[in-house]
mmCIF file of C-alpha atoms and ligand atoms in Angstrom:
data_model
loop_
_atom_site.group_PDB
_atom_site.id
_atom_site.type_symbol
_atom_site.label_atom_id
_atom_site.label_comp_id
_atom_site.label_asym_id
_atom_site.label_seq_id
_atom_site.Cartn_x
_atom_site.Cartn_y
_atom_site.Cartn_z
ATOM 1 C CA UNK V 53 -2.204 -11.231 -15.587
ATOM 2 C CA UNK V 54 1.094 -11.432 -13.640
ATOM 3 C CA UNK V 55 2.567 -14.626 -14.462
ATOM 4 C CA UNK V 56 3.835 -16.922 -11.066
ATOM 5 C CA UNK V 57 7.476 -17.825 -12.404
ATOM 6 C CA UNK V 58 8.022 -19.671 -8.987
ATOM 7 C CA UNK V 59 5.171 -21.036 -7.409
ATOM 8 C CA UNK V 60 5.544 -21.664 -3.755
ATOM 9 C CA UNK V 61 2.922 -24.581 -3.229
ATOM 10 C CA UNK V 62 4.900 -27.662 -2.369
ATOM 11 C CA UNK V 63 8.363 -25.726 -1.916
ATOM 12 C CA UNK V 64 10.827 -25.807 1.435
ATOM 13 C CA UNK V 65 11.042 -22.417 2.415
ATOM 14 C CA UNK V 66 13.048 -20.750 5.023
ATOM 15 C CA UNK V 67 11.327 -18.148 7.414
ATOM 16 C CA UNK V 68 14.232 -16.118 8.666
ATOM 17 C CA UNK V 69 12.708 -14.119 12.040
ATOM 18 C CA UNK V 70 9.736 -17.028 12.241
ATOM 19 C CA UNK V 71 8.455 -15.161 15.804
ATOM 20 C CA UNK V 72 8.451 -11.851 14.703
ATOM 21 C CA UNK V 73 5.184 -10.090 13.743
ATOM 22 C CA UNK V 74 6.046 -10.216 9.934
ATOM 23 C CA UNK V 75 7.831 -13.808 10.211
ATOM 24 C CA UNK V 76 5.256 -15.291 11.931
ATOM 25 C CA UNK V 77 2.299 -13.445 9.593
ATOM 26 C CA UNK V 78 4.861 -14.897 6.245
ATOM 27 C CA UNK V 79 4.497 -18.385 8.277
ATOM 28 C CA UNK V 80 1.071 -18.791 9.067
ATOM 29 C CA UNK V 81 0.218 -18.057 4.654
ATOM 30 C CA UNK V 82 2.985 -20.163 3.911
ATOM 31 C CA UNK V 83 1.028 -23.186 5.739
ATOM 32 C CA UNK V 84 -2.074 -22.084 4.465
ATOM 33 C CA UNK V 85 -0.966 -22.331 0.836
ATOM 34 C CA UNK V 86 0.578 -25.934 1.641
ATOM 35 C CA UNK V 87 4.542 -24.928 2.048
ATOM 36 C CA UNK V 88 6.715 -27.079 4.428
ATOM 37 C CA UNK V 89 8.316 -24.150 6.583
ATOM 38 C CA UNK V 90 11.995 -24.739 8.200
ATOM 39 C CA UNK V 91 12.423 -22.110 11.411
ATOM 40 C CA UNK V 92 16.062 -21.889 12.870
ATOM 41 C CA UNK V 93 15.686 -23.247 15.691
ATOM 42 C CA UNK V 94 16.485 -20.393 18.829
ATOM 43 C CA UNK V 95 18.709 -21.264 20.686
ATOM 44 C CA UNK V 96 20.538 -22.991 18.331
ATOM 45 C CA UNK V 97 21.036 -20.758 15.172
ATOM 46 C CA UNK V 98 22.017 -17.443 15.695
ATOM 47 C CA UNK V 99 21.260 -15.614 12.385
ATOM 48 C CA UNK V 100 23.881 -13.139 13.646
ATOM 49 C CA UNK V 101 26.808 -15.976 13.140
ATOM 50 C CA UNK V 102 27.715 -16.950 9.594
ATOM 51 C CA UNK V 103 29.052 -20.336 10.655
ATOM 52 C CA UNK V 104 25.761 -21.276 12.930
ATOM 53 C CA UNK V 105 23.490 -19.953 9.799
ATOM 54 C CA UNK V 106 25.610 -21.636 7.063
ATOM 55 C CA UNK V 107 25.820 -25.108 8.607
ATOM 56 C CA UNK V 108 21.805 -25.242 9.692
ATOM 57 C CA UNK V 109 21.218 -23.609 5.911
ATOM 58 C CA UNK V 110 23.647 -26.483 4.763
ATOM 59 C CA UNK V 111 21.631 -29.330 5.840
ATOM 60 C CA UNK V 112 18.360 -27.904 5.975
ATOM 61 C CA UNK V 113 18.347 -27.064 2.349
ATOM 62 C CA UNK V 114 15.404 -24.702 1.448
ATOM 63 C CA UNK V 115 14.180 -23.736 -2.023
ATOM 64 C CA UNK V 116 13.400 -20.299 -0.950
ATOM 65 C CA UNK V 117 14.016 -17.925 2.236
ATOM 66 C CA UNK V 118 12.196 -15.343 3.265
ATOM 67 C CA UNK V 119 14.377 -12.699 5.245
ATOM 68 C CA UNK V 120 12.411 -11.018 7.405
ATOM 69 C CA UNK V 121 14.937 -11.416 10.890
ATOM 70 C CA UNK V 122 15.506 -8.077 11.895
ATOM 71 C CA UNK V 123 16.544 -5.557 15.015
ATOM 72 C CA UNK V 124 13.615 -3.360 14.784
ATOM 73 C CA UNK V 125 12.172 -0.920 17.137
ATOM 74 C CA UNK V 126 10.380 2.584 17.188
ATOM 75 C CA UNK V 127 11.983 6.029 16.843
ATOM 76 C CA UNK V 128 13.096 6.454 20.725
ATOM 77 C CA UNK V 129 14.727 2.619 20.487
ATOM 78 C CA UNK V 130 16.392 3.533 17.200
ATOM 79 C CA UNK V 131 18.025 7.354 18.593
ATOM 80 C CA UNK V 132 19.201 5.420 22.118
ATOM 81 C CA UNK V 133 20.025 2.466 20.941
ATOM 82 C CA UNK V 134 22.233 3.039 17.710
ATOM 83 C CA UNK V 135 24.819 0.313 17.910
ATOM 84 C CA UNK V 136 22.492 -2.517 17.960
ATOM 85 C CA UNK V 137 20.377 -1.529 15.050
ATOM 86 C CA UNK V 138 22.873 -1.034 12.868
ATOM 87 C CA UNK V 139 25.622 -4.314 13.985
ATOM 88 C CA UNK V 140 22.290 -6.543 14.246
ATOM 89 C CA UNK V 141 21.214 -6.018 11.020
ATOM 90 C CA UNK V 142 24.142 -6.124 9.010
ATOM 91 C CA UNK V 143 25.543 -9.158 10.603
ATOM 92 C CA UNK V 144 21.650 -11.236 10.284
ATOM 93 C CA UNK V 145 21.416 -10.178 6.464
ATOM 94 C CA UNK V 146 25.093 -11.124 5.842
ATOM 95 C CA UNK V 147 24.888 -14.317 7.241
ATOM 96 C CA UNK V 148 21.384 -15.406 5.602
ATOM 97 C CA UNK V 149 21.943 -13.859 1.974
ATOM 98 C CA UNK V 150 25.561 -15.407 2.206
ATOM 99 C CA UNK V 151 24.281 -18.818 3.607
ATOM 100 C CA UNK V 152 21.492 -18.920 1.314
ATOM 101 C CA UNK V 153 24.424 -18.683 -1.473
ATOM 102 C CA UNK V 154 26.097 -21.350 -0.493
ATOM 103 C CA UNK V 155 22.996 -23.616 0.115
ATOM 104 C CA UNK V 156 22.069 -22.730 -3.458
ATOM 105 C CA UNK V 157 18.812 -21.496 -2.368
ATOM 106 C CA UNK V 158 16.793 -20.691 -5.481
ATOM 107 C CA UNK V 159 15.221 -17.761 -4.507
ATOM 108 C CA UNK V 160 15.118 -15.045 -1.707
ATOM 109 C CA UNK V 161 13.129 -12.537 -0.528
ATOM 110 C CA UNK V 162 15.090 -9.656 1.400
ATOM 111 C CA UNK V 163 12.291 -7.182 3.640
ATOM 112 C CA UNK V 164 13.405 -3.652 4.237
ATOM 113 C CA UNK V 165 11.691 -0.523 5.000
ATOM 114 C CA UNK V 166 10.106 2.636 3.815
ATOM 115 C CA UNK V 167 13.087 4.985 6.163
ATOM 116 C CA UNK V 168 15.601 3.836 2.902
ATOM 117 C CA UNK V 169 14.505 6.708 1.757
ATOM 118 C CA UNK V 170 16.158 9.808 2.011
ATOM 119 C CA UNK V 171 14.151 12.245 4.499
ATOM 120 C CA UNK V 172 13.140 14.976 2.170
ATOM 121 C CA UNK V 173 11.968 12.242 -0.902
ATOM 122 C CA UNK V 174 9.427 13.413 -3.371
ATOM 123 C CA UNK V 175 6.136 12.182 -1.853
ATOM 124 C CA UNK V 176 4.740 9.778 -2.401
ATOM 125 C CA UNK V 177 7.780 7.940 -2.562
ATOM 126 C CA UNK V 178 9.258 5.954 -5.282
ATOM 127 C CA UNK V 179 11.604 3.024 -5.533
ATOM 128 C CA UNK V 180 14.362 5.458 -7.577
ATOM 129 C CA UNK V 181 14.564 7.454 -5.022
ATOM 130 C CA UNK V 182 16.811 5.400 -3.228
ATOM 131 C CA UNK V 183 19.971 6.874 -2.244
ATOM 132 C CA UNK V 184 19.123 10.478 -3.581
ATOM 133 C CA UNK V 185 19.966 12.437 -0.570
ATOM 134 C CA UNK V 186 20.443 12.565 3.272
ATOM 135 C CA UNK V 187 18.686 9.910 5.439
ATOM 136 C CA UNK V 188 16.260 10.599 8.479
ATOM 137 C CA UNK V 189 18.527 10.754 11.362
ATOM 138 C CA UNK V 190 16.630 9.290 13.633
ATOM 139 C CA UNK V 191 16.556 5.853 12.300
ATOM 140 C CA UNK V 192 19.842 5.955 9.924
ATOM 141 C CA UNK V 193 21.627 3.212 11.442
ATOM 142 C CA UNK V 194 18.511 1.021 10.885
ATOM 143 C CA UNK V 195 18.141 2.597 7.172
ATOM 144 C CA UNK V 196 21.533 1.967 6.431
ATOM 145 C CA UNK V 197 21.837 -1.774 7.455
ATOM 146 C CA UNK V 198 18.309 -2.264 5.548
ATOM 147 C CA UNK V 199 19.881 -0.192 2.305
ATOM 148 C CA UNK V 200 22.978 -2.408 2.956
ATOM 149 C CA UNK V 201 21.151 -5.379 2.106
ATOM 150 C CA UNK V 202 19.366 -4.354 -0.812
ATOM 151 C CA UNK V 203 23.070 -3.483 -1.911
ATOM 152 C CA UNK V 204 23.563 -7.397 -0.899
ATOM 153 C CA UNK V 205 20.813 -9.010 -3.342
ATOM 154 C CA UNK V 206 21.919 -6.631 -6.240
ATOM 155 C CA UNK V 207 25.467 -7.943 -5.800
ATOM 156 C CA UNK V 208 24.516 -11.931 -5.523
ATOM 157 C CA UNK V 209 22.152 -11.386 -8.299
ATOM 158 C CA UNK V 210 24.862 -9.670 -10.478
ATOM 159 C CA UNK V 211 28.019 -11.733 -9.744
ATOM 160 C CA UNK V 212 26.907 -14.749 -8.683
ATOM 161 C CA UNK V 213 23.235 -14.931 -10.550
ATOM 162 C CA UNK V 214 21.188 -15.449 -7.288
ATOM 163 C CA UNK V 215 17.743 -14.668 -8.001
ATOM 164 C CA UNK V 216 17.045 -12.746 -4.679
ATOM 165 C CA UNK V 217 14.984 -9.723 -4.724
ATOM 166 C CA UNK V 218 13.728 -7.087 -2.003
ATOM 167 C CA UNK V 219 10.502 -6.042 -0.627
ATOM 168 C CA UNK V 220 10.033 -2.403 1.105
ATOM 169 C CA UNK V 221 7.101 -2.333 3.546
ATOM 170 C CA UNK V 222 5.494 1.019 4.422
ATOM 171 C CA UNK V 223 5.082 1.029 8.299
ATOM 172 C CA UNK V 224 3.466 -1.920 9.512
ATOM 173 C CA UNK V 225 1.366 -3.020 12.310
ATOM 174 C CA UNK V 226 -0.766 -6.024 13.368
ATOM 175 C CA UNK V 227 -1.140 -8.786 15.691
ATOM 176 C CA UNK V 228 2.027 -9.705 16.830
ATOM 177 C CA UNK V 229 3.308 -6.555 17.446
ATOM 178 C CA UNK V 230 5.896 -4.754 20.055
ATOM 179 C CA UNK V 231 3.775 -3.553 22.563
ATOM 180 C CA UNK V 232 6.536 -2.093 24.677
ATOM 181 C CA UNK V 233 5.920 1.173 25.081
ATOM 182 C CA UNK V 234 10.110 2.373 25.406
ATOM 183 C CA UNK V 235 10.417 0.432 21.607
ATOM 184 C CA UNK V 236 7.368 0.338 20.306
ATOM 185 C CA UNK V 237 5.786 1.940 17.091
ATOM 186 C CA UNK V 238 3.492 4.333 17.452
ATOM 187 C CA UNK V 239 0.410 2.481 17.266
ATOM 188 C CA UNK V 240 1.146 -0.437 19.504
ATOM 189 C CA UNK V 241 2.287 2.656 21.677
ATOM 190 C CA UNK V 242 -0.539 4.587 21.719
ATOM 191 C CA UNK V 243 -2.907 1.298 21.663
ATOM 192 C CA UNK V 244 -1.607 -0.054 24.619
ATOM 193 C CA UNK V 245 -1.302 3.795 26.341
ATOM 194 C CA UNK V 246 -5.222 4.257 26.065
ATOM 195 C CA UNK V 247 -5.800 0.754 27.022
ATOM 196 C CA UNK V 248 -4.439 0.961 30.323
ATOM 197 C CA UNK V 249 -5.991 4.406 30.334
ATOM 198 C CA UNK V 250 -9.417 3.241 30.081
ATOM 199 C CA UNK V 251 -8.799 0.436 32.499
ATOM 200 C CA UNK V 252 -7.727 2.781 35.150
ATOM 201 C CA UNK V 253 -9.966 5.759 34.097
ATOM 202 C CA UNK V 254 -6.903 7.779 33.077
ATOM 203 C CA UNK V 255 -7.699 10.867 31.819
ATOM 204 C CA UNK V 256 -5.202 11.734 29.657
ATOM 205 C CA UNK V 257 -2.736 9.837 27.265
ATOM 206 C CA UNK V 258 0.447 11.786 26.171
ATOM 207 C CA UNK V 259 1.357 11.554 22.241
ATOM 208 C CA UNK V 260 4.852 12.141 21.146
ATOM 209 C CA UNK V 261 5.974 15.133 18.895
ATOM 210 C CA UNK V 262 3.269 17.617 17.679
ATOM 211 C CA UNK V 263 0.649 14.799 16.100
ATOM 212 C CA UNK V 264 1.452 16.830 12.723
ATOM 213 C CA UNK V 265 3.844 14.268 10.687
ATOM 214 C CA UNK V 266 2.153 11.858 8.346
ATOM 215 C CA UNK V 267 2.468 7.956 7.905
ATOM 216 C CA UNK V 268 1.636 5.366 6.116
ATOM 217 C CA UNK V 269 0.292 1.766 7.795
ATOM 218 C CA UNK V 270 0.143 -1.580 6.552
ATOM 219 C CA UNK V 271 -1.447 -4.321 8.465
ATOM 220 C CA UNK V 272 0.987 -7.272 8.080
ATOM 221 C CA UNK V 273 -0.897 -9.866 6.482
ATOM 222 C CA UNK V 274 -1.607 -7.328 3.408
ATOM 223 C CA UNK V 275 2.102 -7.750 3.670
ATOM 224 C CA UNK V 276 2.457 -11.540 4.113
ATOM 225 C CA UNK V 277 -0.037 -11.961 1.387
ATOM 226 C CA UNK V 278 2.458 -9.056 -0.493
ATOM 227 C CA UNK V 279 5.393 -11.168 -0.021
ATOM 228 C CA UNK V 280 4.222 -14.548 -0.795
ATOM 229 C CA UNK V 281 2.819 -12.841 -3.987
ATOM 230 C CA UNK V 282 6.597 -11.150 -5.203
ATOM 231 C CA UNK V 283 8.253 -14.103 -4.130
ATOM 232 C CA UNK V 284 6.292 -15.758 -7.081
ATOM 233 C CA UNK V 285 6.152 -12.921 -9.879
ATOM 234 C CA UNK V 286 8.931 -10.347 -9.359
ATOM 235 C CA UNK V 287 12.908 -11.365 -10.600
ATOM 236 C CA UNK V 288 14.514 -7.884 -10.867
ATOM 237 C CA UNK V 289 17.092 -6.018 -9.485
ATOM 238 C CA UNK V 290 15.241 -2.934 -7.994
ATOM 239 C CA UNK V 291 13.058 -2.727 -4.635
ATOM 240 C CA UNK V 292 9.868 -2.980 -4.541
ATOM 241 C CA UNK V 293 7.563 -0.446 -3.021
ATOM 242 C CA UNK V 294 4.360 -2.332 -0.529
ATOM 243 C CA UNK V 295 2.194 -0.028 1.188
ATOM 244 C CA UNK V 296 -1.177 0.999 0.773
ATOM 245 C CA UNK V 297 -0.276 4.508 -1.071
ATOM 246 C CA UNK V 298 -2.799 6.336 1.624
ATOM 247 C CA UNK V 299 -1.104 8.484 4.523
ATOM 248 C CA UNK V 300 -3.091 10.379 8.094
ATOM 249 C CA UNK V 301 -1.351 12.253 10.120
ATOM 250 C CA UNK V 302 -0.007 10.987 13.733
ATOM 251 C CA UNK V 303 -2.991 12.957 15.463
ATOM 252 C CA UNK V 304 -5.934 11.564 13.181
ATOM 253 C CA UNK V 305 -3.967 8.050 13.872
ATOM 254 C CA UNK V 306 -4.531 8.920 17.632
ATOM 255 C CA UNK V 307 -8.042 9.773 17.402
ATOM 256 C CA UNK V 308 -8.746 6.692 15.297
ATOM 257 C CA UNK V 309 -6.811 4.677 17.794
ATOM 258 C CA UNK V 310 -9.379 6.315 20.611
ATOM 259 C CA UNK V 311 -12.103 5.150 19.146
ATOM 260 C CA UNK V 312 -11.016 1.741 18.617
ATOM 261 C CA UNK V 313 -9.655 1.389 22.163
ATOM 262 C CA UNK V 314 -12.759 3.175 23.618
ATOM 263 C CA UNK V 315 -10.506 5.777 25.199
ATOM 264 C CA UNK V 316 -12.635 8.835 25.824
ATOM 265 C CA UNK V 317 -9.808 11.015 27.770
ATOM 266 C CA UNK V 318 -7.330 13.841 26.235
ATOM 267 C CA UNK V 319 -4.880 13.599 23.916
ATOM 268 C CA UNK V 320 -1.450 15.671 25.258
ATOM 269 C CA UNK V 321 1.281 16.374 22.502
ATOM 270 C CA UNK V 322 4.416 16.494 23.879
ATOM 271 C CA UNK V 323 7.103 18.234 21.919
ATOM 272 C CA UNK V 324 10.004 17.793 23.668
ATOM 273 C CA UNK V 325 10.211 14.167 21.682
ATOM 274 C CA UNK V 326 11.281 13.598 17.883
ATOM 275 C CA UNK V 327 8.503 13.524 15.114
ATOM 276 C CA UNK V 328 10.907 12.566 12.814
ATOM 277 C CA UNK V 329 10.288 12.335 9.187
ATOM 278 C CA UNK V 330 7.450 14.518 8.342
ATOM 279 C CA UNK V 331 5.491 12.501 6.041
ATOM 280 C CA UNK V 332 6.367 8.765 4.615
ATOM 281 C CA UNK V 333 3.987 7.520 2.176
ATOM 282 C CA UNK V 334 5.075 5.344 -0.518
ATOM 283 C CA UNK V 335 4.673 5.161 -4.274
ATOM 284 C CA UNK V 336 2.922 2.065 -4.860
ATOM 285 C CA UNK V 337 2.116 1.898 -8.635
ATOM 286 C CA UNK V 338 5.038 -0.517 -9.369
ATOM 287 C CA UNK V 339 3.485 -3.183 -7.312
ATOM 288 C CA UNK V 340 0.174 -2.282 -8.235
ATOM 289 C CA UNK V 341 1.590 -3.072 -11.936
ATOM 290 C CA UNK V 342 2.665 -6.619 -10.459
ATOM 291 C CA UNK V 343 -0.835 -7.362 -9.399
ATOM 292 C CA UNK V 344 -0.994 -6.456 -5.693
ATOM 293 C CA UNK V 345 -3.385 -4.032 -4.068
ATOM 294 C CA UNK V 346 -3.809 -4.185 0.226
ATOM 295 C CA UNK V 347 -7.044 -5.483 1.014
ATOM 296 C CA UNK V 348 -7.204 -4.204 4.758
ATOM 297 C CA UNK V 349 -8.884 -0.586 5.467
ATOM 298 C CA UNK V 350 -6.426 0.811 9.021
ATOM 299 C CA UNK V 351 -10.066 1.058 11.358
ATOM 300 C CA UNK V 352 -10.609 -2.682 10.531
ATOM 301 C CA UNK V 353 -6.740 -3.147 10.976
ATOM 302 C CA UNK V 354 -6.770 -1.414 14.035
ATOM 303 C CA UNK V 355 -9.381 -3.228 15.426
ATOM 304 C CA UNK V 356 -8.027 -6.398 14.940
ATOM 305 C CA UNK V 357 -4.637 -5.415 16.712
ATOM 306 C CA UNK V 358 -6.706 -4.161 19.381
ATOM 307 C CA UNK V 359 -8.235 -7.631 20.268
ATOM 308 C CA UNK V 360 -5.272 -9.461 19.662
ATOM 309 C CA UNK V 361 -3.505 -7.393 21.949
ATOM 310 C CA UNK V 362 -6.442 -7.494 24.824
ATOM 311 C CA UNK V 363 -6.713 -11.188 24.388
ATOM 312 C CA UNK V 364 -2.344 -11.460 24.655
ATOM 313 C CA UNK V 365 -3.074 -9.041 28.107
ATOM 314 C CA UNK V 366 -5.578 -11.615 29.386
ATOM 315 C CA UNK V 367 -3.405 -14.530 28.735
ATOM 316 C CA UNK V 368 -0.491 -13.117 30.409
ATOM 317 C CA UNK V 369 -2.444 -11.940 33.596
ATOM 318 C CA UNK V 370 -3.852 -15.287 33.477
ATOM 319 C CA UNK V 371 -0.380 -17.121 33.513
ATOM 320 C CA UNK V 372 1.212 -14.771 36.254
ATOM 321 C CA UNK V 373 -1.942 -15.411 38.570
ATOM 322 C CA UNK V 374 -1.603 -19.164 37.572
ATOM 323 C CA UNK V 375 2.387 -19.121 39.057
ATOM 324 C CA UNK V 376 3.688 -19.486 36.208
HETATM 325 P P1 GDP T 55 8.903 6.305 12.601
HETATM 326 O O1 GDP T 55 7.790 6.112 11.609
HETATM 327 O O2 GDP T 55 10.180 5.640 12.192
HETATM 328 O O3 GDP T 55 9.091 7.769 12.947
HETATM 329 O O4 GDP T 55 8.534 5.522 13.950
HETATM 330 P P2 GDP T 55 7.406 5.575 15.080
HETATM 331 O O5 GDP T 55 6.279 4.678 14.720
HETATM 332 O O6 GDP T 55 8.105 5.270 16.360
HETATM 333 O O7 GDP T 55 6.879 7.083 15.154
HETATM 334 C C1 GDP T 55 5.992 7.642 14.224
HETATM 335 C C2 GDP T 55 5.480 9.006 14.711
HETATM 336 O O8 GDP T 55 4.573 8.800 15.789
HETATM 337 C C3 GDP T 55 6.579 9.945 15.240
HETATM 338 O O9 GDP T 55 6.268 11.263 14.825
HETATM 339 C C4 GDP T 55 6.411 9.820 16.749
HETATM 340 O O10 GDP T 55 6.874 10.959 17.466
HETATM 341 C C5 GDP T 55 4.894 9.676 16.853
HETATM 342 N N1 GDP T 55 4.412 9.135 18.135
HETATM 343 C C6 GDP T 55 3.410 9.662 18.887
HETATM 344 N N2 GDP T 55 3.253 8.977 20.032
HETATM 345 C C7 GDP T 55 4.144 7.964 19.999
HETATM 346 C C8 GDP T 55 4.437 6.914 20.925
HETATM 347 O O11 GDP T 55 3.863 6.778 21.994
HETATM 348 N N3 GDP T 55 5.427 6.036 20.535
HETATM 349 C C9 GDP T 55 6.078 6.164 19.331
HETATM 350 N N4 GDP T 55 7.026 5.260 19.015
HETATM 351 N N5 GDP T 55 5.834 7.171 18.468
HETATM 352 C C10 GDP T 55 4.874 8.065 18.794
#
């Protein structure tokens, strides 16, 4: 048994990126599990300004933050819109990990992602093979922010003994999600796609790249529940590898998503946009060592994003036909 050197029950803890899919996921177990959780409040804090984060962190003063604030976006958002990805990033895990510091926060949790890795990683991939060769291009400036702040937590926790610590998620998906379809993942993409497809008797729905690479999903409350579950076992240096350590390819994905949506139309590949990475599935025997296994199967998954995201369409057109 894994022991819980820092229980959360009964602990102040700072959500950093409360409204975000995996903020808001982190929030809603926090509660459950009987934490008081501080938000920043927006507008207000901006976690990309050190003074706004350090005076709020200041007088606020958490036990433990999770980061999870992030720029984050699909593959077209990350190749168009380079600049932001990268300056967002950096500056929002800067000003937390630093603020945290200086609040004395006990502990911290910093979230990354699986594109740390370099592009042509042994599969599936582990946490050493972190800065072993060339990143993905198509997300880089993303990578390197997110590789930038596991850099950050090593640092604290060597010069300054700051127990903070960082959690890689696989790709993730959920309720919650970006469903715009010029930033969005690919299966909020293709989810919301078929939808209006089979509201409007499309009959066809267009699939980036050649539906050959391979990915990894993880709903996000296998990750909340992940995170929540580090935050009270895990005190070392390295990353830490969450996923589910099973991959598809982007066209079974698309078929799978069919079904869910009910989408009975064609499915056109179009080549003329990235596929990026090939495959990305990660190694995750290290946390599986810690005590953690995801509980969610991707059809279940999927078909809990899927309601979510009809039920968030039927509020909206609700609200716009209400005026207001
Ligand atoms: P990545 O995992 O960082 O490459 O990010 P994405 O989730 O954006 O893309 C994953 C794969 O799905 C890539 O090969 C995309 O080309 C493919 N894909 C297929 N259709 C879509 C779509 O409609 N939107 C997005 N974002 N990706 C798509």
């Amino acid at each position: 048994m894994t022991e819980r050197d820092f229980p959360l029950a009964g602990k102040r803890v700072f959500v950093a990126g409360h409204l975000g899919m995996v903020g808001s996921a982190i929030t809603r177990v926090l509660r459950q599990r009987g934490c008081a959780v501080l938000t920043a409040p927006r507008p207000g804090v901006d976690l990309r300004r050190q003074e706004e984060v350090e005076r709020w962190m200041r007088a606020e003063r958490p036990d433990a933050v999770f980061l999870a604030a992030a720029r984050v976006g699909g593959i077209w958002a990350n190749h168009t819109r380079p600049a932001e990805f990268i300056y967002d990033n950096l500056a929002i895990q800067s000003a937390v990990i630093e603020g945290a510091r200086r609040a004395g926060v006990g502990k911290l949790l910093f979230l990354g992602s699986s594109c740390i890795y370099p592009k042509l990683a042994t599969q599936p991939i582990a946490e050493g093979e972190l800065l072993t060769g060339p990143l993905e291009p198509t997300n880089e400036w993303y990578a390197v922010a997110k590789i930038a702040g596991i850099k950050l937590c090593q640092a604290y926790r060597r010069q300054y003994g700051c127990n903070y610590i960082s959690l890689m998620p696989t790709n993730l998906y959920g309720p919650g999600d970006n469903f715009n379809l010029q930033s969005a993942h690919v299966i909020p993409a293709l989810m919301h796609k078929m939808h209006k497809a089979k509201v409007s008797d499309g009959a066809e729905v267009v699939v980036w790249g050649s539906g050959a690479p391979r990915r990894e999903f993880l709903h996000v409350d296998d990750l909340a529940d992940a995170a929540l579950h580090l935050m009270e076992v895990y005190s070392g240096e390295e990353q830490i590898n969450v996923g589910t350590g099973r991959d598809l390819t982007i066209a079974e994905l698309a078929q799978m998503i069919g079904e869910v949506t009910g989408f009975r139309g064609r499915l056109a590949y179009d080549r003329s946009k990235p596929d990026g990475t090939l495959r990305k599935c990660l190694d995750v025997t290290r946390m599986a060592r810690l005590g953690w296994r995801a509980k969610i199967d991707l059809r279940s998954g999927l078909a809990d994003t899927y309601r979510w995201f009809v039920g968030a369409e039927d509020a909206l057109r609700m609200r716009a036909a209400g005026g207001r």
